[in-house]
Amino acid sequence: MAWSSLLPAHQHEKTIPLRQLEKWTDWLCDEWVGPFSAAVAFALLYCLIQIVVMALLSHVAGTGVGVDDSEQLMEMRFLSAGYGSSQPPLYTWLAMLAASVVGTSVLALKIVKYGLLAAGLAAYFTAIRRLGYSNRAAAAGMFGLLLFPQIFWEMQHALTHSVAIFCFTSVLLLALVEVEKRRSAIAYAFFGLATAAAMLSKYNIVIFLSSLFLASLSVRETREAIFDRRFLVSVAVAALACLPTLYWNIAHPDDFLAHSGGFGAGQGDSLLETAAFALRGLGNAMLNFAGLPIAIVAVAFFLVARKTVTTPQPARWPEKLLWRTIALALLVTLVVVLVGGITQFRDRWVLPIFVLLPAALAMRFDAIGQRGGKAQATIVFVGAVLAILVLPVSWYMHVNGGDSRGGIVRMDYRSLYDQISADGPVKTVVSSWFWVGNLRLVDADLIVLDDEIPDFARLIREPAVLVLANDREPVSDVFVEMAKAGYAMDTVHRTVEVPQALGFPPRRVTITRLHKKTAP
C-alpha cells in the first residue's frame, strides 16, 4: 500500500493491523465474490444494508422521510409524463414501480434510491473494465466516486433526481462502450434508452450529453460508431422515449420553469459584475464538489512519487475521450453560465462536469504502472473507509432529520392523520409544502397536494382539508391554487399538537376543512 511508505525505516515492517488493511484493500481491488468483483460486491452489499436498516429504523422509530422523499410520496400516486417542480419524471416512475411491489413505504423509497446508486456504481466499474483497463483501475474509478461528498453523503441523506442522473450517466458511458465494442442494433437501442433515461433523470444532463457527443466526434473509435447508420436506432429510441415528457413540458410551461428563478439570473448592476458573480459562484460550487477528491488523489499520488519512476504509457483513446468530455463539459457550463447570467449554484449541479473524473484518473494511473497501482489502492481504501464511516451518521440523520426543514421526519404522522380525520373521513390533504407527503405512509390512498403539483384543480377530491404548519413557504400560493380550483376554507380552524419522535417537543399544526364554493 502507498501509505505504508510513510513508516520510518525501523518500523517499515508492517504491523498486523496494517497488513490486514492492506490485504483487505488488495481484496477489494483484485478479487472476486462469485460472478462479481469484490469492489462491486462491496457496493451491492452496502446498498442492501442501507435499504434494510433505514426501512427498519423508520418502522421502529415511527419517523417519516425528508423533503425530497416526501415530495416523491406526493407525486407517485399517479402516473404522468411530468410532475412539475422543473424536474423530469423518471425517478417518480421508478418510485411508483417499487411501491406497486412493496407498497407505499419507506422501503419502496430506499429501494429506488439505493438501487440507482448501486446500478450506477456497478455500471461505472463495468465500463472501465470493458474499455480494457485493469480490475484495480475499475475499482479505483468506482471508489473514487465515493470521495465526492455529494455522492457518499448528500445522495444518502437527501436528494432524489441527482441520484438518478448519477446512475444514468454511468449507464450511458457503459452504453457508449457497448456501441463501440459491438456495433449491433441491440447495442444502439441500449444507447438510445440510456440517453433517454439520462434526459428523464435531470435536465442539466444536457451538459454531459452534449460534451460526450462532441468528445466522441473527436476520437476515431467513437466517431466511427456515431457515423454508423445504425446510430439512427439510438436517435429514434431516445426521441420516442422522451416525446411524452417533451409534449407535457410544452403543454405545462409554468410547471416546467417553476424553479428557474432559483438560478439568480442577472444579479448584478452590470454585465461585468454579473459575470464576476457567475464565475465566483461556479468556482465555489466546483471547489465544494470536487475539492475533497482532488486533494485525496493528489495525496495518494504524492505518497508514491518517491518510488522508482517508470515512463508512463501514452493515453489510449478511452482516456482521451474522458478527459475531452470533462474539458468540454466545463467549457459548455461556462458558456451557459455567462450567457444566462446564472449567479446561484448548488454543488450537485456540477456533477455532469466531474462524474467522469475518477475514471479518467484511474486510467491515467493504470498507464503509470506499479506506482499508479499503489495510488489506485489508496483511493480504493479511502473511498471504502469513508463509505463505512458514513453508515452510522446516515442512520442517525435518517431518523433525526436535523434542524430546520429536516425536522419533518420526526413528526408522528399517524397521530396527525388521526387528528385530521377526527371529524370524518378525508380524501385530500392540501398544504403549502412537501412535508405532508409523509401522510401517504399512513394512508396510501390519500391525495396530498401543494401548490406545485400540476393540475391541482383536477386532482382535488372531497372531503378535503388544509393543513398548515410553521413552514417557511408562503401560504398565499396555495390559497391561489385553491381559489382557482373553486375551493374555500371553513371559518372554523383547529390547532392541534403533533407529537415528535426522539423526545422533541410537539409541533403545532392548523387544520381547516375545505368546501366547494357554490356558484353565485
Short mmCIF file of N, CA and C in Angstrom, two decimals, residues 204-295:
data_model
loop_
_atom_site.label_atom_id
_atom_site.label_comp_id
_atom_site.label_asym_id
_atom_site.label_seq_id
_atom_site.Cartn_x
_atom_site.Cartn_y
_atom_site.Cartn_z
N ASN A 204 -30.20 19.07 -16.37
CA ASN A 204 -28.84 19.55 -16.61
C ASN A 204 -27.93 18.48 -17.20
N ILE A 205 -28.48 17.27 -17.42
CA ILE A 205 -27.72 16.23 -18.09
C ILE A 205 -27.38 16.64 -19.52
N VAL A 206 -28.08 17.64 -20.06
CA VAL A 206 -27.79 18.07 -21.43
C VAL A 206 -26.35 18.54 -21.55
N ILE A 207 -25.77 19.04 -20.46
CA ILE A 207 -24.36 19.44 -20.48
C ILE A 207 -23.48 18.23 -20.71
N PHE A 208 -23.75 17.15 -19.99
CA PHE A 208 -22.98 15.92 -20.14
C PHE A 208 -23.19 15.32 -21.52
N LEU A 209 -24.42 15.26 -21.98
CA LEU A 209 -24.72 14.64 -23.27
C LEU A 209 -24.03 15.37 -24.42
N SER A 210 -24.12 16.69 -24.42
CA SER A 210 -23.50 17.47 -25.50
C SER A 210 -21.98 17.33 -25.46
N SER A 211 -21.42 17.31 -24.27
CA SER A 211 -19.96 17.20 -24.13
C SER A 211 -19.47 15.82 -24.55
N LEU A 212 -20.20 14.78 -24.14
CA LEU A 212 -19.83 13.42 -24.51
C LEU A 212 -19.94 13.22 -26.02
N PHE A 213 -20.97 13.80 -26.63
CA PHE A 213 -21.16 13.68 -28.08
C PHE A 213 -20.03 14.37 -28.83
N LEU A 214 -19.71 15.60 -28.44
CA LEU A 214 -18.64 16.34 -29.12
C LEU A 214 -17.29 15.65 -28.93
N ALA A 215 -17.04 15.17 -27.70
CA ALA A 215 -15.79 14.46 -27.46
C ALA A 215 -15.72 13.18 -28.28
N SER A 216 -16.85 12.49 -28.43
CA SER A 216 -16.89 11.26 -29.22
C SER A 216 -16.57 11.51 -30.68
N LEU A 217 -16.97 12.67 -31.18
CA LEU A 217 -16.66 13.02 -32.57
C LEU A 217 -15.17 13.28 -32.77
N SER A 218 -14.47 13.59 -31.69
CA SER A 218 -13.05 13.90 -31.80
C SER A 218 -12.15 12.67 -31.70
N VAL A 219 -12.74 11.51 -31.38
CA VAL A 219 -11.97 10.27 -31.23
C VAL A 219 -12.39 9.30 -32.31
N ARG A 220 -11.43 8.74 -33.02
CA ARG A 220 -11.73 7.92 -34.20
C ARG A 220 -12.65 6.75 -33.87
N GLU A 221 -12.37 6.03 -32.79
CA GLU A 221 -13.14 4.83 -32.47
C GLU A 221 -14.61 5.13 -32.25
N THR A 222 -14.90 6.17 -31.48
CA THR A 222 -16.30 6.51 -31.22
C THR A 222 -16.92 7.28 -32.37
N ARG A 223 -16.10 8.03 -33.10
CA ARG A 223 -16.63 8.75 -34.27
C ARG A 223 -17.18 7.77 -35.30
N GLU A 224 -16.47 6.68 -35.51
CA GLU A 224 -16.95 5.67 -36.47
C GLU A 224 -18.26 5.06 -36.00
N ALA A 225 -18.40 4.87 -34.70
CA ALA A 225 -19.64 4.31 -34.17
C ALA A 225 -20.81 5.27 -34.34
N ILE A 226 -20.55 6.57 -34.19
CA ILE A 226 -21.61 7.57 -34.33
C ILE A 226 -22.04 7.72 -35.79
N PHE A 227 -21.08 7.64 -36.71
CA PHE A 227 -21.40 7.80 -38.13
C PHE A 227 -21.97 6.52 -38.75
N ASP A 228 -22.02 5.46 -37.98
CA ASP A 228 -22.68 4.24 -38.45
C ASP A 228 -24.18 4.51 -38.60
N ARG A 229 -24.79 4.03 -39.69
CA ARG A 229 -26.20 4.33 -39.93
C ARG A 229 -27.11 3.77 -38.83
N ARG A 230 -26.63 2.74 -38.12
CA ARG A 230 -27.43 2.19 -37.02
C ARG A 230 -27.54 3.16 -35.85
N PHE A 231 -26.76 4.23 -35.87
CA PHE A 231 -26.89 5.25 -34.83
C PHE A 231 -28.29 5.86 -34.86
N LEU A 232 -28.96 5.80 -36.02
CA LEU A 232 -30.33 6.30 -36.12
C LEU A 232 -31.27 5.52 -35.20
N VAL A 233 -30.93 4.26 -34.92
CA VAL A 233 -31.72 3.48 -33.95
C VAL A 233 -31.66 4.16 -32.58
N SER A 234 -30.47 4.58 -32.18
CA SER A 234 -30.32 5.28 -30.89
C SER A 234 -31.14 6.55 -30.86
N VAL A 235 -31.06 7.33 -31.94
CA VAL A 235 -31.80 8.60 -32.01
C VAL A 235 -33.30 8.35 -31.92
N ALA A 236 -33.78 7.34 -32.66
CA ALA A 236 -35.22 7.05 -32.68
C ALA A 236 -35.70 6.59 -31.31
N VAL A 237 -34.96 5.68 -30.69
CA VAL A 237 -35.36 5.17 -29.37
C VAL A 237 -35.37 6.30 -28.34
N ALA A 238 -34.33 7.13 -28.33
CA ALA A 238 -34.26 8.23 -27.37
C ALA A 238 -35.40 9.23 -27.59
N ALA A 239 -35.67 9.56 -28.86
CA ALA A 239 -36.71 10.53 -29.17
C ALA A 239 -38.09 10.01 -28.76
N LEU A 240 -38.38 8.76 -29.07
CA LEU A 240 -39.68 8.19 -28.73
C LEU A 240 -39.88 8.13 -27.22
N ALA A 241 -38.83 7.77 -26.49
CA ALA A 241 -38.94 7.67 -25.03
C ALA A 241 -39.14 9.03 -24.38
N CYS A 242 -38.55 10.07 -24.97
CA CYS A 242 -38.63 11.42 -24.37
C CYS A 242 -39.83 12.22 -24.87
N LEU A 243 -40.46 11.77 -25.95
CA LEU A 243 -41.52 12.55 -26.58
C LEU A 243 -42.68 12.89 -25.64
N PRO A 244 -43.22 11.94 -24.87
CA PRO A 244 -44.34 12.30 -23.98
C PRO A 244 -43.99 13.41 -22.99
N THR A 245 -42.79 13.34 -22.41
CA THR A 245 -42.40 14.38 -21.45
C THR A 245 -42.14 15.71 -22.14
N LEU A 246 -41.58 15.66 -23.36
CA LEU A 246 -41.39 16.90 -24.12
C LEU A 246 -42.73 17.57 -24.39
N TYR A 247 -43.72 16.77 -24.81
CA TYR A 247 -45.05 17.32 -25.07
C TYR A 247 -45.65 17.90 -23.79
N TRP A 248 -45.47 17.16 -22.66
CA TRP A 248 -46.01 17.64 -21.38
C TRP A 248 -45.39 18.97 -20.99
N ASN A 249 -44.09 19.12 -21.18
CA ASN A 249 -43.42 20.37 -20.83
C ASN A 249 -43.92 21.53 -21.68
N ILE A 250 -44.17 21.25 -22.95
CA ILE A 250 -44.69 22.31 -23.83
C ILE A 250 -46.10 22.71 -23.40
N ALA A 251 -46.87 21.72 -22.95
CA ALA A 251 -48.24 21.99 -22.53
C ALA A 251 -48.32 22.61 -21.13
N HIS A 252 -47.26 22.47 -20.34
CA HIS A 252 -47.23 23.00 -18.97
C HIS A 252 -45.98 23.85 -18.77
N PRO A 253 -45.83 24.95 -19.51
CA PRO A 253 -44.60 25.74 -19.42
C PRO A 253 -44.33 26.31 -18.03
N ASP A 254 -45.38 26.70 -17.31
CA ASP A 254 -45.18 27.27 -15.97
C ASP A 254 -44.62 26.22 -15.00
N ASP A 255 -45.13 25.00 -15.10
CA ASP A 255 -44.63 23.94 -14.22
C ASP A 255 -43.21 23.54 -14.61
N PHE A 256 -42.93 23.53 -15.91
CA PHE A 256 -41.60 23.17 -16.38
C PHE A 256 -40.55 24.18 -15.90
N LEU A 257 -40.92 25.45 -15.86
CA LEU A 257 -39.99 26.52 -15.49
C LEU A 257 -40.21 27.01 -14.06
N ALA A 258 -40.87 26.19 -13.24
CA ALA A 258 -41.27 26.65 -11.91
C ALA A 258 -40.11 27.14 -11.07
N HIS A 259 -38.94 26.49 -11.18
CA HIS A 259 -37.81 26.83 -10.32
C HIS A 259 -36.70 27.56 -11.07
N SER A 260 -37.02 28.10 -12.23
CA SER A 260 -35.98 28.79 -13.00
C SER A 260 -35.47 30.03 -12.29
N GLY A 261 -36.29 30.61 -11.40
CA GLY A 261 -35.85 31.78 -10.66
C GLY A 261 -34.76 31.48 -9.66
N GLY A 262 -34.54 30.20 -9.36
CA GLY A 262 -33.51 29.83 -8.39
C GLY A 262 -32.10 29.94 -8.92
N PHE A 263 -31.93 30.30 -10.20
CA PHE A 263 -30.59 30.44 -10.77
C PHE A 263 -29.99 31.81 -10.51
N GLY A 264 -30.79 32.75 -10.00
CA GLY A 264 -30.28 34.08 -9.72
C GLY A 264 -29.79 34.80 -10.96
N ALA A 265 -30.47 34.59 -12.09
CA ALA A 265 -30.02 35.17 -13.36
C ALA A 265 -30.07 36.69 -13.32
N GLY A 266 -29.00 37.29 -13.81
CA GLY A 266 -28.97 38.74 -13.98
C GLY A 266 -28.70 39.53 -12.72
N GLN A 267 -28.30 38.91 -11.64
CA GLN A 267 -27.99 39.66 -10.42
C GLN A 267 -26.67 40.39 -10.60
N GLY A 268 -26.69 41.65 -10.45
CA GLY A 268 -25.52 42.48 -10.69
C GLY A 268 -25.92 43.75 -11.40
N ASP A 269 -25.21 44.84 -11.13
CA ASP A 269 -25.57 46.13 -11.71
C ASP A 269 -25.09 46.29 -13.14
N SER A 270 -24.22 45.40 -13.58
CA SER A 270 -23.70 45.46 -14.95
C SER A 270 -23.38 44.05 -15.42
N LEU A 271 -23.15 43.94 -16.73
CA LEU A 271 -22.80 42.63 -17.27
C LEU A 271 -21.50 42.11 -16.67
N LEU A 272 -20.56 43.01 -16.44
CA LEU A 272 -19.27 42.61 -15.87
C LEU A 272 -19.44 42.11 -14.44
N GLU A 273 -20.26 42.81 -13.67
CA GLU A 273 -20.48 42.39 -12.29
C GLU A 273 -21.24 41.06 -12.23
N THR A 274 -22.22 40.89 -13.11
CA THR A 274 -22.96 39.63 -13.17
C THR A 274 -22.03 38.48 -13.54
N ALA A 275 -21.13 38.74 -14.51
CA ALA A 275 -20.17 37.70 -14.91
C ALA A 275 -19.24 37.34 -13.75
N ALA A 276 -18.83 38.35 -12.98
CA ALA A 276 -17.96 38.08 -11.83
C ALA A 276 -18.68 37.24 -10.79
N PHE A 277 -19.96 37.58 -10.52
CA PHE A 277 -20.76 36.78 -9.58
C PHE A 277 -20.90 35.34 -10.10
N ALA A 278 -21.12 35.23 -11.41
CA ALA A 278 -21.32 33.90 -12.01
C ALA A 278 -20.07 33.04 -11.87
N LEU A 279 -18.92 33.61 -12.20
CA LEU A 279 -17.68 32.85 -12.12
C LEU A 279 -17.34 32.49 -10.68
N ARG A 280 -17.59 33.40 -9.77
CA ARG A 280 -17.31 33.10 -8.37
C ARG A 280 -18.24 32.00 -7.85
N GLY A 281 -19.52 32.08 -8.21
CA GLY A 281 -20.46 31.05 -7.77
C GLY A 281 -20.13 29.69 -8.35
N LEU A 282 -19.77 29.66 -9.64
CA LEU A 282 -19.41 28.40 -10.28
C LEU A 282 -18.13 27.84 -9.67
N GLY A 283 -17.17 28.72 -9.43
CA GLY A 283 -15.91 28.28 -8.83
C GLY A 283 -16.12 27.68 -7.45
N ASN A 284 -16.98 28.30 -6.64
CA ASN A 284 -17.26 27.77 -5.30
C ASN A 284 -17.95 26.41 -5.38
N ALA A 285 -18.89 26.29 -6.31
CA ALA A 285 -19.60 25.02 -6.46
C ALA A 285 -18.65 23.91 -6.90
N MET A 286 -17.75 24.22 -7.82
CA MET A 286 -16.78 23.23 -8.29
C MET A 286 -15.82 22.84 -7.17
N LEU A 287 -15.39 23.82 -6.39
CA LEU A 287 -14.47 23.53 -5.28
C LEU A 287 -15.16 22.67 -4.23
N ASN A 288 -16.40 22.99 -3.90
CA ASN A 288 -17.12 22.22 -2.90
C ASN A 288 -17.40 20.80 -3.38
N PHE A 289 -17.63 20.66 -4.68
CA PHE A 289 -17.96 19.34 -5.21
C PHE A 289 -16.71 18.48 -5.38
N ALA A 290 -15.68 19.04 -5.98
CA ALA A 290 -14.52 18.23 -6.36
C ALA A 290 -13.27 18.48 -5.54
N GLY A 291 -13.31 19.43 -4.63
CA GLY A 291 -12.11 19.76 -3.87
C GLY A 291 -11.57 18.60 -3.05
N LEU A 292 -12.44 17.89 -2.33
CA LEU A 292 -12.00 16.78 -1.49
C LEU A 292 -11.41 15.63 -2.31
N PRO A 293 -12.10 15.13 -3.34
CA PRO A 293 -11.49 14.02 -4.10
C PRO A 293 -10.19 14.40 -4.79
N ILE A 294 -10.09 15.62 -5.30
CA ILE A 294 -8.85 16.04 -5.95
C ILE A 294 -7.71 16.07 -4.93
N ALA A 295 -8.00 16.57 -3.72
CA ALA A 295 -6.97 16.61 -2.68
C ALA A 295 -6.54 15.20 -2.28
#
